Coordinates of C-alpha atoms and ligand atoms in Angstrom, one line a residue:
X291 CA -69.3 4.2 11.3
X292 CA -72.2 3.4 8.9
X293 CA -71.1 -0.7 9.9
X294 CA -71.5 -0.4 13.4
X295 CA -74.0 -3.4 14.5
X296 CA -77.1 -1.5 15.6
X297 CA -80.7 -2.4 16.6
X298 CA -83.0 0.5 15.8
X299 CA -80.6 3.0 15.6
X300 CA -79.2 2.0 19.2
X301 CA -75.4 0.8 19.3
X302 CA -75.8 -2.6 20.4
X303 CA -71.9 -4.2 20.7
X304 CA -68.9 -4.6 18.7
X305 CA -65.3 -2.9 19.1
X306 CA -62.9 -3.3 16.9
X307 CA -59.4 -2.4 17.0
X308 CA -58.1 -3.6 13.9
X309 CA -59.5 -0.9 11.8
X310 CA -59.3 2.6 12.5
X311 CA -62.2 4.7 14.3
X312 CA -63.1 8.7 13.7
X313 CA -63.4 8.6 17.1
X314 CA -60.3 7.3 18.7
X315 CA -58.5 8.7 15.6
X316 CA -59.4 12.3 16.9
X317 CA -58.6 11.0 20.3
X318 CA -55.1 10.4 19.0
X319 CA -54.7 14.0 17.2
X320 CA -56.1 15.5 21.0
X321 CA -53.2 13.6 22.8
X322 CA -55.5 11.0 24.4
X323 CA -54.7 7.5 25.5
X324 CA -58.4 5.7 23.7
X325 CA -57.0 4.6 20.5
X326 CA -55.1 1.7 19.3
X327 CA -52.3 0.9 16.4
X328 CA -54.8 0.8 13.1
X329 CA -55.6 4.2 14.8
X330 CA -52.4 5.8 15.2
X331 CA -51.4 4.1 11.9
X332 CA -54.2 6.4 10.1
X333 CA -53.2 9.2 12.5
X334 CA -49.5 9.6 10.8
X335 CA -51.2 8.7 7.4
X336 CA -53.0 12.1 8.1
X337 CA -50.2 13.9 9.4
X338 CA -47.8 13.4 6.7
X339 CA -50.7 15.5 4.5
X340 CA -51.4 17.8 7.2
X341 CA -49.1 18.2 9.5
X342 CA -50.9 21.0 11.2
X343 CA -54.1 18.1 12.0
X344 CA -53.4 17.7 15.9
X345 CA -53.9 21.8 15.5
X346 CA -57.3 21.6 13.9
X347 CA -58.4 19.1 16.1
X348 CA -57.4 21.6 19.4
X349 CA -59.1 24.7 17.3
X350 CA -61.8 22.6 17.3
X351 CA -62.5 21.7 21.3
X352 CA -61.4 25.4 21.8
X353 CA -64.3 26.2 19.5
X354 CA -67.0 24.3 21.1
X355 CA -65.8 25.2 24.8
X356 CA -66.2 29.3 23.6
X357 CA -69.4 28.2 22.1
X358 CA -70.9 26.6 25.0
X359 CA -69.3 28.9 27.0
X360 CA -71.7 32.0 25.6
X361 CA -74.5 29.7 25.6
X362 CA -74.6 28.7 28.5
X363 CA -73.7 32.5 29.7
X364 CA -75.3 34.8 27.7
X365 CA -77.5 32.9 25.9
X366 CA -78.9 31.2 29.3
X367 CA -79.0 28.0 27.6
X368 CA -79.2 25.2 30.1
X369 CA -79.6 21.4 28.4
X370 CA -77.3 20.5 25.5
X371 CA -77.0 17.6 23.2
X372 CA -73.9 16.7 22.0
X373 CA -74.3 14.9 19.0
X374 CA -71.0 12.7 18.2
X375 CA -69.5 13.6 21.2
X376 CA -66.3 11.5 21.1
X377 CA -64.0 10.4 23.9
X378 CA -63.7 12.4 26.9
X379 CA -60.9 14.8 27.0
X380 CA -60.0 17.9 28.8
X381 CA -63.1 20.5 28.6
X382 CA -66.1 17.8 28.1
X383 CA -69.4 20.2 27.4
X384 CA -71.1 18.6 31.0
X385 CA -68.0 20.4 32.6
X386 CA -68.1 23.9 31.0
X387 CA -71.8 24.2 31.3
X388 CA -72.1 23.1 34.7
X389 CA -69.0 25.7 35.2
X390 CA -71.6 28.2 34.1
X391 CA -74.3 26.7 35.7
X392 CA -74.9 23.7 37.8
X393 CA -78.0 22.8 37.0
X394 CA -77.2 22.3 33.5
X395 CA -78.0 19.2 31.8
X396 CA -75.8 17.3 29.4
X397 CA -77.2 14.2 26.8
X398 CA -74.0 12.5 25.2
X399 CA -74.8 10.6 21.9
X400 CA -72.3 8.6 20.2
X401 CA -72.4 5.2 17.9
X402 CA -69.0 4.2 18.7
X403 CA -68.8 0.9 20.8
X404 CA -65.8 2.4 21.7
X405 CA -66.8 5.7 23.6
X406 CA -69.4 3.5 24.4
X407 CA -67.9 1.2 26.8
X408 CA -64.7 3.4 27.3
X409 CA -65.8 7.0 27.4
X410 CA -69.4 6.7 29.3
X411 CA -68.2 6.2 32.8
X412 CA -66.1 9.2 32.1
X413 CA -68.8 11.8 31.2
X414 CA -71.4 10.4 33.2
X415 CA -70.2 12.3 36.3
X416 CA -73.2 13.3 37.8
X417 CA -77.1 12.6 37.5
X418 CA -77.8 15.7 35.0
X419 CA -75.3 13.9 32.7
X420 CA -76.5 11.1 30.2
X421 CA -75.0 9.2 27.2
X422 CA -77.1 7.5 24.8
X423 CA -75.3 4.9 22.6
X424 CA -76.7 5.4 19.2
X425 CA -76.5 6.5 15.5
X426 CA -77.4 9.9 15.4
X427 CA -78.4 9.4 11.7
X428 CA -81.6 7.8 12.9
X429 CA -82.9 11.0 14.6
X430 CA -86.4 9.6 15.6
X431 CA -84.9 7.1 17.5
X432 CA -82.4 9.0 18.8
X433 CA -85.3 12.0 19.9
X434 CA -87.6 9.4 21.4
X435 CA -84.8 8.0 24.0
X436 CA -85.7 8.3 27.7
X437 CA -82.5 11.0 28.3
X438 CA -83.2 13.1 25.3
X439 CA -87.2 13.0 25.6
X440 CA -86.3 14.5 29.3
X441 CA -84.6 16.4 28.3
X442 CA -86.6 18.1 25.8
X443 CA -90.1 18.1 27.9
X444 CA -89.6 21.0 29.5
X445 CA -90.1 23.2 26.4
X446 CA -87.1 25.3 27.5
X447 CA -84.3 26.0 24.8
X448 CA -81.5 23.2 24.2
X449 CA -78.4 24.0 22.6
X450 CA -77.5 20.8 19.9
X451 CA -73.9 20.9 19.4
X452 CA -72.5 18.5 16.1
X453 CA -69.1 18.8 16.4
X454 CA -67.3 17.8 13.2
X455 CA -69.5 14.5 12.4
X456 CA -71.7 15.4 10.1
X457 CA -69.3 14.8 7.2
X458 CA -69.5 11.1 8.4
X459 CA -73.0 11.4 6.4
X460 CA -72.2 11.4 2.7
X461 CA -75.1 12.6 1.2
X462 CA -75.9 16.4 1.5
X463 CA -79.6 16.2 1.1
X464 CA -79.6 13.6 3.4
X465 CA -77.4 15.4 5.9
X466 CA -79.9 18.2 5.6
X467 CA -83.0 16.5 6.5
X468 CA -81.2 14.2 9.5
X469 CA -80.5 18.8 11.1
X470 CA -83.6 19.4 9.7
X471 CA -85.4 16.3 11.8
X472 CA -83.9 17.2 14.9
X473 CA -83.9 21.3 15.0
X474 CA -87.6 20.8 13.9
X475 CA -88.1 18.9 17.6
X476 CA -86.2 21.4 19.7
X477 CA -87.9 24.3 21.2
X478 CA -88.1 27.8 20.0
X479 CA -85.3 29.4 21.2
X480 CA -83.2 26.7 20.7
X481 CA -80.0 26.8 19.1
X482 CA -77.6 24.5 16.7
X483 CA -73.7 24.7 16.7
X484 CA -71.8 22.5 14.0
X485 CA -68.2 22.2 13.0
X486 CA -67.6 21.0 9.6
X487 CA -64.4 20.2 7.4
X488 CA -64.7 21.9 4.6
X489 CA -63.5 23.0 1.2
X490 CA -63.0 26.4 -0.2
X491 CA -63.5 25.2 -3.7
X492 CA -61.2 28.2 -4.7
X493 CA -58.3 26.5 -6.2
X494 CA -56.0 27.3 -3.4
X495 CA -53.9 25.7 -1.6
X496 CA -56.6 24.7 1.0
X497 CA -58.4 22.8 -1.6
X498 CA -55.6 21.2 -2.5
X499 CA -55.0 19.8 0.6
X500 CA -58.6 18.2 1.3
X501 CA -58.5 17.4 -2.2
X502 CA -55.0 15.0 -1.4
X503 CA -56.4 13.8 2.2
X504 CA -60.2 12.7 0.6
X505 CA -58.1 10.7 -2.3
X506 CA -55.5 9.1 0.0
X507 CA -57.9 8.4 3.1
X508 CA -60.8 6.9 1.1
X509 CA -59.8 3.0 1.9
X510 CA -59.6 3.8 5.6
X511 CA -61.8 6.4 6.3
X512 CA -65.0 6.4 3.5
X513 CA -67.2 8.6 4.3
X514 CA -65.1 12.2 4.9
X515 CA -67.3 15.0 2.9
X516 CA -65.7 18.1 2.6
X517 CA -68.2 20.8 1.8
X518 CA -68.0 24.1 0.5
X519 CA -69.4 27.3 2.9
X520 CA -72.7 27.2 1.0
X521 CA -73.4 24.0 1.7
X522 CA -72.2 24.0 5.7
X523 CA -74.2 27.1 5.4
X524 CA -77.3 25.4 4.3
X525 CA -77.4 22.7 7.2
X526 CA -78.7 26.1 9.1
X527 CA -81.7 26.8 6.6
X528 CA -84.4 28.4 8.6
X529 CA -82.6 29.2 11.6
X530 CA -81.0 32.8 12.3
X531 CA -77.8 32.3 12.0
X532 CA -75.5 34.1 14.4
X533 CA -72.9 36.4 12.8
X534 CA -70.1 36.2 11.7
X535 CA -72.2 33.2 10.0
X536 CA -70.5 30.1 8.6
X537 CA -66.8 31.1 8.9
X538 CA -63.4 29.5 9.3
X539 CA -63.0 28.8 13.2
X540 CA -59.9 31.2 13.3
X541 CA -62.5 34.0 12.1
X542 CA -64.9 33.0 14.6
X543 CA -66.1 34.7 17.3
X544 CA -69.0 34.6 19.4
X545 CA -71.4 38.0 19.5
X546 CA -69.2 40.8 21.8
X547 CA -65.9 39.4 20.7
X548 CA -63.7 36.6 21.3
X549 CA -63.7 35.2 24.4
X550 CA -60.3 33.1 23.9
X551 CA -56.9 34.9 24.3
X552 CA -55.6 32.8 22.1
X553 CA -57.1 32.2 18.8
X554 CA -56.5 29.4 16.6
X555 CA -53.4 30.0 13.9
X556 CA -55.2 30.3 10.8
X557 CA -52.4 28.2 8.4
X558 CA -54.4 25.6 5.9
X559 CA -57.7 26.3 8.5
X560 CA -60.1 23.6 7.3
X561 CA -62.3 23.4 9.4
X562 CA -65.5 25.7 9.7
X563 CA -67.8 26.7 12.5
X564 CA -71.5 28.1 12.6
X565 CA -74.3 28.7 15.4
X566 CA -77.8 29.6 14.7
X567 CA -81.0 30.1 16.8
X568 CA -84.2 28.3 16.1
X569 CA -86.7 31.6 15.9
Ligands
LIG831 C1 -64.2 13.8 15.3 S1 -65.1 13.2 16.6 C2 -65.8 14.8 17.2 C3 -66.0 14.8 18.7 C4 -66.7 16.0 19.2 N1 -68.0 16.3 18.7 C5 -65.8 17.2 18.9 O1 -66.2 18.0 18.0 O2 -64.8 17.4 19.6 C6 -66.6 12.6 15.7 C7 -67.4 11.7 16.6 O3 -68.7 11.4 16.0 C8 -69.0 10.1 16.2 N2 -69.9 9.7 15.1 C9 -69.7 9.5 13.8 N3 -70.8 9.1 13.2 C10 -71.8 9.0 14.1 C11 -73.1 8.6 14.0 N4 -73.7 8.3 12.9 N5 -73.9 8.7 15.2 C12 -73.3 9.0 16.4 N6 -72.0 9.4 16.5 C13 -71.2 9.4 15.3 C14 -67.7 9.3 16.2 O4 -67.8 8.1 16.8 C15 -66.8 10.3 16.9 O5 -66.8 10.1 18.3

């Protein structure tokens, strides 16, 4: 996504269709209707490696719709930022929160022209929804936007949900200081959810898997970082992080217990999940 035209951080214009994007890609695997052939192309590429992807991909919305779901019951959170928030699709985090609560308040951020133009009439259902076009690895411009500034100028907690995008971001230390930029501007109180591919760096069979999709998806798709625990686990230095801690999603839970009935299968999981609170 790193080629997207921007101006200061701000998607500007630009779709294109004949190369694939993460985000209509993942609209594919979810069973949308937002993606095109070079898309779908990559789509089967991935499935023939994994054929349990379009699984990950619905552990993963089940995840963030149990995690906003607690915070936005238990934890009383009412504004959330999702960070790379993709497409619409069944569950957007406006709709579960405001479930929870009306008066909750949802900023979209995402760089893809895409979800841009496609996606924004969608979530913007009501005036306590926003979306902001931008590149989320340019936090201080993305902080300072009118939506987000609002947002945040009550002082009251936010919950910042980065739902598998941060291994768009090759470089760990810089991944680090891009959470680190933006927990550091929330309010106390405030807590960070992330989903992250990952890699167990055991010499199983799971490693061998991301191993086979990094080498054969490099051309299309260049910047896919699989990290180990530790290092998913470090994007939440100097937060509390929320047992069970940085886990696999099908071990997750939120505090009390599961909410869902109907847990993820647990077959190749590579994808991990983690939620901390800024003390
Ligand atoms: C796999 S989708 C995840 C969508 C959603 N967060 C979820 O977990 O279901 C990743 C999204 O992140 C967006 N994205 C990738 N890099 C980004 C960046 N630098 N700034 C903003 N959005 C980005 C992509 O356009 C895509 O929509």
């Amino acid at each position: 996504m790193a080629d997207q035209p921007m101006s200061g951080g701000l998607v500007t214009h630009g779709i294109d269709i004949t190369r694939p994007s993460g985000a209509r890609v993942y609209d594919y695997l979810l069973g949308g209707k937002d993606n095109y052939e070079a898309d779908r192309e990559l789509c089967r590429e991935i499935v023939k490696i994994a054929p349990e992807a379009r699984e990950w991909a619905r552990a993963n919305r089940r995840w963030l719709k149990e995690v906003i779901t607690w915070l936005a019951g238990e934890a009383r959170v009412r504004r959330f930022i999702d960070a790379g928030c993709g497409f619409p699709t069944a569950d957007n985090t406006h709709q579960i929160a405001q479930r929870m609560h009306l008066q909750s308040s949802v900023v979209y951020v995402d760089n893809d022209p895409s979800v841009a133009t496609h996606g924004r009439a969608l979530l913007l259902d009501n005036d306590r929804t926003h979306f902001v076009a931008a590149d989320l690895t340019q936090p201080d411009q993305v902080m300072a936007h009118p939506a987000i500034a609002n947002l945040l100028d009550a002082g009251e907690p936010v919950a910042l949900l980065m739902g598998l995008v941060l291994h768009h971001i090759d470089d760990l230390e810089q991944t680090r200081a891009i959470v680190r930029t933006y927990v550091d501007a929330l309010p106390q109180g405030s807590y960070l959810a992330i989903t992250h591919v990952g890699n167990p760096q055991d010499g199983g069979p799971v490693e061998a898997l991301v191993t086979e999709l990094g080498e054969n998806l490099k051309d299309t798709t260049p910047t896919l970082a699989f990290r180990s625990v530790e290092q998913i686990t470090s994007l939440f230095d100097g937060m509390e992080l929320i047992k069970p801690g940085v886990v696999r999603l099908a071990e997750w839970h939120v505090p009390g217990g599961r909410l869902d009935e109907d847990p993820p299968h647990d077959a190749r999981d590579v994808i991990y999940g983690g939620l901390a609170r800024k003390r």
